[in-house]
Amino acid sequence: MFDLGRTFLQSVERDPHRVGLVASDCRLSYQEWAGQIGALQAYLRKAGLRRGDRLLTVLQNRHQAATIHWACQASGIMIVPVNWRSKPEEISFFVDNAEVRFAFVEPISAENFLASDAAKKIPYVLCAGDGAKRPSDGDSFEDIVGHPATLSADASPEDWSVMLYTSGTTGKPKGVPRRQRAERAAALAHIAQNQYRMHETTIGVMPLYHTMGVRSMLALCMINGTFVTFPRWNPEQFIDTIEQERVTHLYLVPTLYHDMLASPAFASQRIRSVTKLGFAGAPMHDALLLKLQQTFQPELFVNHYGSSEIYTYSINQRAVEKPGSAGRAGLNARLRVVRFDDSGHRATADDRCAPGEEGQIICDFAGDEAFEGYWKRPEVNEKSIRDGWFFTGDTGLFDQDGELFVTGRVDDMIISGGENISPVEIESVLSLHPGVDEVAVAGLHDDRLGQKVVAFIRPSNGRLSAEVLDTHCRTSDLMNFKRPREYVFVKEIPKSPVGKILRRKLVAGEFDKLD
C-alpha cells in the first residue's frame, strides 16, 4: 500500500497542471502545490522534526492548513489539528497530551496560543493570510513556501498520520490517532461510496480538525480534484463560491445545508453545477432532506454514518428513498446492534438485538479504516473496545430489510416512565411541521417520570403554540408516550462548531428563549 506522500505524488505525476488548491489569495496547480509542500517539508526537517513527531495546527480552513497537512504526511509527522477557537488551557492540554514539538497558528488564534503554557515550550510559525500583518520577527509561512522545493515521500503506511480530538462533551477530549494506511483506505472508500469522478470540485468548509474535512481533502487530491478552501462559514459567500468555481459536490453537516437554503442569496440557478450531495455528522430531518432533493435534484444523495475512530460505519446512497436510514455497512465495515449494558450485565458482541429492537451499534475493530485505540486512555479503550469490536456509543436498530437506523447516543437516550425514548425520532416528526425551522429534543428531570420529553423549537416565521405542535404529534405516527410534555421556543438551537446539537446545554438551560 502507498503511504500518503506517494499518494500525493501520484496525482502530481498524473496531472501536474490541473488546479489542485484554490483560496481567496492563491490558485495552485498540483505541480505548484507540490513545490510549496516540498519547501515546507524541508523547513520542518531543518527545524529538527522527524518521523513520528507531533505538530499542532490552530488554523481555520485556509490553504496553509491544507499544505501543512500534506507536508506532515510526506514527512511521517503526525499532525494534530485543533479548533482555532480553542482556549489557552485547551491548547496547553493538546500540546502536553500529544507531546507536540512545533505549531502553526494564525492571527485569530495566536492570542490564545500565546496565552497558553504551551507557547513557552515549542516554536511556532504564524500563517498570516487575508492581508493580516506579517510577524516582525521569526518565520512566516509565506517566506517558508516562497521558494519551491522537491517533494519527497519519506513515510510509510504504518506511520502515524493525524490525531483528531473528540469534542470532549464530558471530561477531557480523547485523542484519536490514525495511521496513514487507515487514512488512505478511508479516502479510497469515500471516493467509491460517493461515486466521485476524476477532477471533481468541492468546497473545504468542514474543518480540517474534523474527520469530514480531512476526508474531503484526501479524497479530492486522490482524483486530481480541486479543493477550494473556505475559512469561516458564511452562506452567502458559500453560494458565491459554488457558482464561481463550478463546484460539483457538497459534503456537509445538515446545519450548513439548512443555512444555505435559508440564505436570501440562494437561487437554484446558482448551484446547477452540483450533481452530488452528501451529509454526515448528525441526522438530517425529513423536511430538510426532501427540500434538498427538490432543490438540487442530485444524481446521488448520500447519508454517511461514521466517526473519527472508524471513518465509515454505513452508507445509504438513496437517502431520500428511505429517510432516516443509514443504509448498510460500508466497504470496510461490519456492523451489529447489541443489547445495552445494564447494572447487572455488560453486553458482549454476541448479545445481538433482533430486527426492530433498539440497542448499541458496534463495528468490527479489524476494519481497514479503524484507529487502534485512544491516545493514553486505557480506561476508555477497555470500555469501548471489546471482543474485537468497537462499541460506538450510538443507539440504533436494523429494520426487517437489514438497513440500519441510528436513533441517537446512549448518553442522550431519554428514560421516561421506564421507557427508552430516542430524541431523533421525535425531532424528525416535529421537523415536518411547516412552522418549525429547527428542533432539538432532550430529557429534563421530572419527579414522577424520571425524565420528561421536552422539545426546543426555533420557529420559521411568526409564533407557534404548544397546542398546535401537540396536535401535529398526535396526528403523526409517533407513539403517545413519546410525545413532548413541554415545548420551549428559542432563538437558536445550541450547536458545536461542526453543527452537532449540544443537548447538554439545553438540559442546563444555556439558551435564549423567545420573548
JSON list of C-alpha atoms in Angstrom, two decimals, residues 216-333:
[
{"chain": "A", "resi": 216, "resn": "SER", "atom": "CA", "xyz": [-12.85, 15.61, 1.70]},
{"chain": "A", "resi": 217, "resn": "MET", "atom": "CA", "xyz": [-9.33, 16.86, 1.07]},
{"chain": "A", "resi": 218, "resn": "LEU", "atom": "CA", "xyz": [-7.65, 13.45, 0.84]},
{"chain": "A", "resi": 219, "resn": "ALA", "atom": "CA", "xyz": [-10.33, 12.05, -1.45]},
{"chain": "A", "resi": 220, "resn": "LEU", "atom": "CA", "xyz": [-10.27, 15.06, -3.78]},
{"chain": "A", "resi": 221, "resn": "CYS", "atom": "CA", "xyz": [-6.50, 15.00, -4.12]},
{"chain": "A", "resi": 222, "resn": "MET", "atom": "CA", "xyz": [-6.53, 11.29, -4.98]},
{"chain": "A", "resi": 223, "resn": "ILE", "atom": "CA", "xyz": [-8.70, 12.00, -8.04]},
{"chain": "A", "resi": 224, "resn": "ASN", "atom": "CA", "xyz": [-6.87, 15.18, -9.12]},
{"chain": "A", "resi": 225, "resn": "GLY", "atom": "CA", "xyz": [-9.83, 17.22, -7.98]},
{"chain": "A", "resi": 226, "resn": "THR", "atom": "CA", "xyz": [-9.94, 20.86, -6.96]},
{"chain": "A", "resi": 227, "resn": "PHE", "atom": "CA", "xyz": [-10.08, 21.60, -3.24]},
{"chain": "A", "resi": 228, "resn": "VAL", "atom": "CA", "xyz": [-11.46, 25.09, -2.58]},
{"chain": "A", "resi": 229, "resn": "THR", "atom": "CA", "xyz": [-10.62, 26.24, 0.94]},
{"chain": "A", "resi": 230, "resn": "PHE", "atom": "CA", "xyz": [-13.25, 28.14, 2.90]},
{"chain": "A", "resi": 231, "resn": "PRO", "atom": "CA", "xyz": [-12.02, 29.53, 6.25]},
{"chain": "A", "resi": 232, "resn": "ARG", "atom": "CA", "xyz": [-15.25, 30.53, 8.01]},
{"chain": "A", "resi": 233, "resn": "TRP", "atom": "CA", "xyz": [-18.87, 29.66, 7.39]},
{"chain": "A", "resi": 234, "resn": "ASN", "atom": "CA", "xyz": [-20.84, 32.32, 5.57]},
{"chain": "A", "resi": 235, "resn": "PRO", "atom": "CA", "xyz": [-23.79, 31.05, 3.50]},
{"chain": "A", "resi": 236, "resn": "GLU", "atom": "CA", "xyz": [-23.78, 33.96, 1.07]},
{"chain": "A", "resi": 237, "resn": "GLN", "atom": "CA", "xyz": [-20.08, 33.60, 0.29]},
{"chain": "A", "resi": 238, "resn": "PHE", "atom": "CA", "xyz": [-20.52, 29.84, 0.13]},
{"chain": "A", "resi": 239, "resn": "ILE", "atom": "CA", "xyz": [-23.16, 30.17, -2.59]},
{"chain": "A", "resi": 240, "resn": "ASP", "atom": "CA", "xyz": [-20.93, 32.64, -4.46]},
{"chain": "A", "resi": 241, "resn": "THR", "atom": "CA", "xyz": [-18.09, 30.11, -4.37]},
{"chain": "A", "resi": 242, "resn": "ILE", "atom": "CA", "xyz": [-20.27, 27.26, -5.68]},
{"chain": "A", "resi": 243, "resn": "GLU", "atom": "CA", "xyz": [-21.22, 29.43, -8.64]},
{"chain": "A", "resi": 244, "resn": "GLN", "atom": "CA", "xyz": [-17.75, 30.84, -9.34]},
{"chain": "A", "resi": 245, "resn": "GLU", "atom": "CA", "xyz": [-15.80, 27.57, -9.01]},
{"chain": "A", "resi": 246, "resn": "ARG", "atom": "CA", "xyz": [-18.41, 25.30, -10.60]},
{"chain": "A", "resi": 247, "resn": "VAL", "atom": "CA", "xyz": [-18.45, 23.04, -7.55]},
{"chain": "A", "resi": 248, "resn": "THR", "atom": "CA", "xyz": [-19.65, 19.53, -8.39]},
{"chain": "A", "resi": 249, "resn": "HIS", "atom": "CA", "xyz": [-20.36, 18.00, -4.98]},
{"chain": "A", "resi": 250, "resn": "LEU", "atom": "CA", "xyz": [-21.05, 19.04, -1.40]},
{"chain": "A", "resi": 251, "resn": "TYR", "atom": "CA", "xyz": [-20.29, 17.09, 1.77]},
{"chain": "A", "resi": 252, "resn": "LEU", "atom": "CA", "xyz": [-21.68, 18.95, 4.79]},
{"chain": "A", "resi": 253, "resn": "VAL", "atom": "CA", "xyz": [-23.38, 18.61, 8.13]},
{"chain": "A", "resi": 254, "resn": "PRO", "atom": "CA", "xyz": [-27.16, 19.20, 7.98]},
{"chain": "A", "resi": 255, "resn": "THR", "atom": "CA", "xyz": [-26.91, 22.60, 9.72]},
{"chain": "A", "resi": 256, "resn": "LEU", "atom": "CA", "xyz": [-24.92, 24.09, 6.85]},
{"chain": "A", "resi": 257, "resn": "TYR", "atom": "CA", "xyz": [-27.39, 22.83, 4.26]},
{"chain": "A", "resi": 258, "resn": "HIS", "atom": "CA", "xyz": [-30.16, 24.41, 6.32]},
{"chain": "A", "resi": 259, "resn": "ASP", "atom": "CA", "xyz": [-28.36, 27.76, 6.45]},
{"chain": "A", "resi": 260, "resn": "MET", "atom": "CA", "xyz": [-27.61, 27.71, 2.74]},
{"chain": "A", "resi": 261, "resn": "LEU", "atom": "CA", "xyz": [-31.24, 27.13, 1.74]},
{"chain": "A", "resi": 262, "resn": "ALA", "atom": "CA", "xyz": [-32.40, 29.84, 4.18]},
{"chain": "A", "resi": 263, "resn": "SER", "atom": "CA", "xyz": [-29.98, 32.43, 2.75]},
{"chain": "A", "resi": 264, "resn": "PRO", "atom": "CA", "xyz": [-31.52, 35.30, 0.73]},
{"chain": "A", "resi": 265, "resn": "ALA", "atom": "CA", "xyz": [-28.66, 34.78, -1.75]},
{"chain": "A", "resi": 266, "resn": "PHE", "atom": "CA", "xyz": [-29.79, 31.24, -2.58]},
{"chain": "A", "resi": 267, "resn": "ALA", "atom": "CA", "xyz": [-31.20, 30.59, -6.05]},
{"chain": "A", "resi": 268, "resn": "SER", "atom": "CA", "xyz": [-31.43, 27.26, -7.82]},
{"chain": "A", "resi": 269, "resn": "GLN", "atom": "CA", "xyz": [-29.68, 28.53, -10.96]},
{"chain": "A", "resi": 270, "resn": "ARG", "atom": "CA", "xyz": [-26.60, 29.41, -8.88]},
{"chain": "A", "resi": 271, "resn": "ILE", "atom": "CA", "xyz": [-25.99, 25.82, -7.76]},
{"chain": "A", "resi": 272, "resn": "ARG", "atom": "CA", "xyz": [-26.60, 23.97, -11.04]},
{"chain": "A", "resi": 273, "resn": "SER", "atom": "CA", "xyz": [-23.05, 22.62, -11.17]},
{"chain": "A", "resi": 274, "resn": "VAL", "atom": "CA", "xyz": [-23.65, 20.48, -8.05]},
{"chain": "A", "resi": 275, "resn": "THR", "atom": "CA", "xyz": [-24.52, 16.91, -9.03]},
{"chain": "A", "resi": 276, "resn": "LYS", "atom": "CA", "xyz": [-23.90, 15.04, -5.76]},
{"chain": "A", "resi": 277, "resn": "LEU", "atom": "CA", "xyz": [-24.83, 15.70, -2.15]},
{"chain": "A", "resi": 278, "resn": "GLY", "atom": "CA", "xyz": [-23.55, 14.00, 0.98]},
{"chain": "A", "resi": 279, "resn": "PHE", "atom": "CA", "xyz": [-24.10, 14.59, 4.66]},
{"chain": "A", "resi": 280, "resn": "ALA", "atom": "CA", "xyz": [-22.75, 13.24, 7.93]},
{"chain": "A", "resi": 281, "resn": "GLY", "atom": "CA", "xyz": [-22.07, 14.33, 11.48]},
{"chain": "A", "resi": 282, "resn": "ALA", "atom": "CA", "xyz": [-25.72, 14.41, 12.57]},
{"chain": "A", "resi": 283, "resn": "PRO", "atom": "CA", "xyz": [-29.10, 13.06, 11.45]},
{"chain": "A", "resi": 284, "resn": "MET", "atom": "CA", "xyz": [-30.91, 15.01, 8.74]},
{"chain": "A", "resi": 285, "resn": "HIS", "atom": "CA", "xyz": [-34.57, 15.54, 9.45]},
{"chain": "A", "resi": 286, "resn": "ASP", "atom": "CA", "xyz": [-37.12, 14.57, 6.83]},
{"chain": "A", "resi": 287, "resn": "ALA", "atom": "CA", "xyz": [-38.22, 18.10, 5.92]},
{"chain": "A", "resi": 288, "resn": "LEU", "atom": "CA", "xyz": [-34.70, 19.27, 5.07]},
{"chain": "A", "resi": 289, "resn": "LEU", "atom": "CA", "xyz": [-33.95, 16.04, 3.21]},
{"chain": "A", "resi": 290, "resn": "LEU", "atom": "CA", "xyz": [-36.96, 16.49, 0.95]},
{"chain": "A", "resi": 291, "resn": "LYS", "atom": "CA", "xyz": [-36.29, 20.18, 0.36]},
{"chain": "A", "resi": 292, "resn": "LEU", "atom": "CA", "xyz": [-32.72, 19.49, -0.72]},
{"chain": "A", "resi": 293, "resn": "GLN", "atom": "CA", "xyz": [-33.86, 16.76, -3.07]},
{"chain": "A", "resi": 294, "resn": "GLN", "atom": "CA", "xyz": [-36.41, 19.06, -4.68]},
{"chain": "A", "resi": 295, "resn": "THR", "atom": "CA", "xyz": [-33.95, 21.94, -4.95]},
{"chain": "A", "resi": 296, "resn": "PHE", "atom": "CA", "xyz": [-30.78, 20.21, -6.16]},
{"chain": "A", "resi": 297, "resn": "GLN", "atom": "CA", "xyz": [-32.26, 17.10, -7.81]},
{"chain": "A", "resi": 298, "resn": "PRO", "atom": "CA", "xyz": [-28.87, 15.38, -7.35]},
{"chain": "A", "resi": 299, "resn": "GLU", "atom": "CA", "xyz": [-27.85, 12.25, -9.19]},
{"chain": "A", "resi": 300, "resn": "LEU", "atom": "CA", "xyz": [-26.63, 10.89, -5.83]},
{"chain": "A", "resi": 301, "resn": "PHE", "atom": "CA", "xyz": [-27.65, 11.81, -2.27]},
{"chain": "A", "resi": 302, "resn": "VAL", "atom": "CA", "xyz": [-25.58, 10.00, 0.37]},
{"chain": "A", "resi": 303, "resn": "ASN", "atom": "CA", "xyz": [-26.17, 9.65, 4.09]},
{"chain": "A", "resi": 304, "resn": "HIS", "atom": "CA", "xyz": [-22.76, 8.78, 5.55]},
{"chain": "A", "resi": 305, "resn": "TYR", "atom": "CA", "xyz": [-22.61, 7.43, 9.10]},
{"chain": "A", "resi": 306, "resn": "GLY", "atom": "CA", "xyz": [-19.23, 7.13, 10.79]},
{"chain": "A", "resi": 307, "resn": "SER", "atom": "CA", "xyz": [-16.84, 8.62, 13.33]},
{"chain": "A", "resi": 308, "resn": "SER", "atom": "CA", "xyz": [-13.29, 9.82, 13.89]},
{"chain": "A", "resi": 309, "resn": "GLU", "atom": "CA", "xyz": [-12.44, 6.36, 15.28]},
{"chain": "A", "resi": 310, "resn": "ILE", "atom": "CA", "xyz": [-13.74, 4.35, 12.33]},
{"chain": "A", "resi": 311, "resn": "TYR", "atom": "CA", "xyz": [-14.46, 6.68, 9.47]},
{"chain": "A", "resi": 312, "resn": "THR", "atom": "CA", "xyz": [-17.27, 4.71, 7.81]},
{"chain": "A", "resi": 313, "resn": "TYR", "atom": "CA", "xyz": [-19.82, 2.60, 9.61]},
{"chain": "A", "resi": 314, "resn": "SER", "atom": "CA", "xyz": [-22.56, 2.59, 6.98]},
{"chain": "A", "resi": 315, "resn": "ILE", "atom": "CA", "xyz": [-23.66, 4.26, 3.75]},
{"chain": "A", "resi": 316, "resn": "ASN", "atom": "CA", "xyz": [-27.08, 4.99, 2.30]},
{"chain": "A", "resi": 317, "resn": "GLN", "atom": "CA", "xyz": [-26.74, 6.13, -1.30]},
{"chain": "A", "resi": 318, "resn": "ARG", "atom": "CA", "xyz": [-30.51, 6.60, -1.61]},
{"chain": "A", "resi": 319, "resn": "ALA", "atom": "CA", "xyz": [-31.05, 8.92, 1.33]},
{"chain": "A", "resi": 320, "resn": "VAL", "atom": "CA", "xyz": [-34.37, 10.31, 0.09]},
{"chain": "A", "resi": 321, "resn": "GLU", "atom": "CA", "xyz": [-35.96, 6.99, -0.85]},
{"chain": "A", "resi": 322, "resn": "LYS", "atom": "CA", "xyz": [-35.75, 5.77, 2.74]},
{"chain": "A", "resi": 323, "resn": "PRO", "atom": "CA", "xyz": [-35.49, 8.83, 5.02]},
{"chain": "A", "resi": 324, "resn": "GLY", "atom": "CA", "xyz": [-33.69, 8.22, 8.28]},
{"chain": "A", "resi": 325, "resn": "SER", "atom": "CA", "xyz": [-31.95, 5.07, 7.08]},
{"chain": "A", "resi": 326, "resn": "ALA", "atom": "CA", "xyz": [-28.17, 4.99, 7.48]},
{"chain": "A", "resi": 327, "resn": "GLY", "atom": "CA", "xyz": [-28.13, 2.14, 4.98]},
{"chain": "A", "resi": 328, "resn": "ARG", "atom": "CA", "xyz": [-25.80, -0.83, 5.17]},
{"chain": "A", "resi": 329, "resn": "ALA", "atom": "CA", "xyz": [-22.23, -1.40, 6.27]},
{"chain": "A", "resi": 330, "resn": "GLY", "atom": "CA", "xyz": [-19.58, 0.49, 4.30]},
{"chain": "A", "resi": 331, "resn": "LEU", "atom": "CA", "xyz": [-16.90, -1.15, 2.18]},
{"chain": "A", "resi": 332, "resn": "ASN", "atom": "CA", "xyz": [-14.52, -1.55, 5.12]},
{"chain": "A", "resi": 333, "resn": "ALA", "atom": "CA", "xyz": [-17.03, -2.27, 7.90]}
]
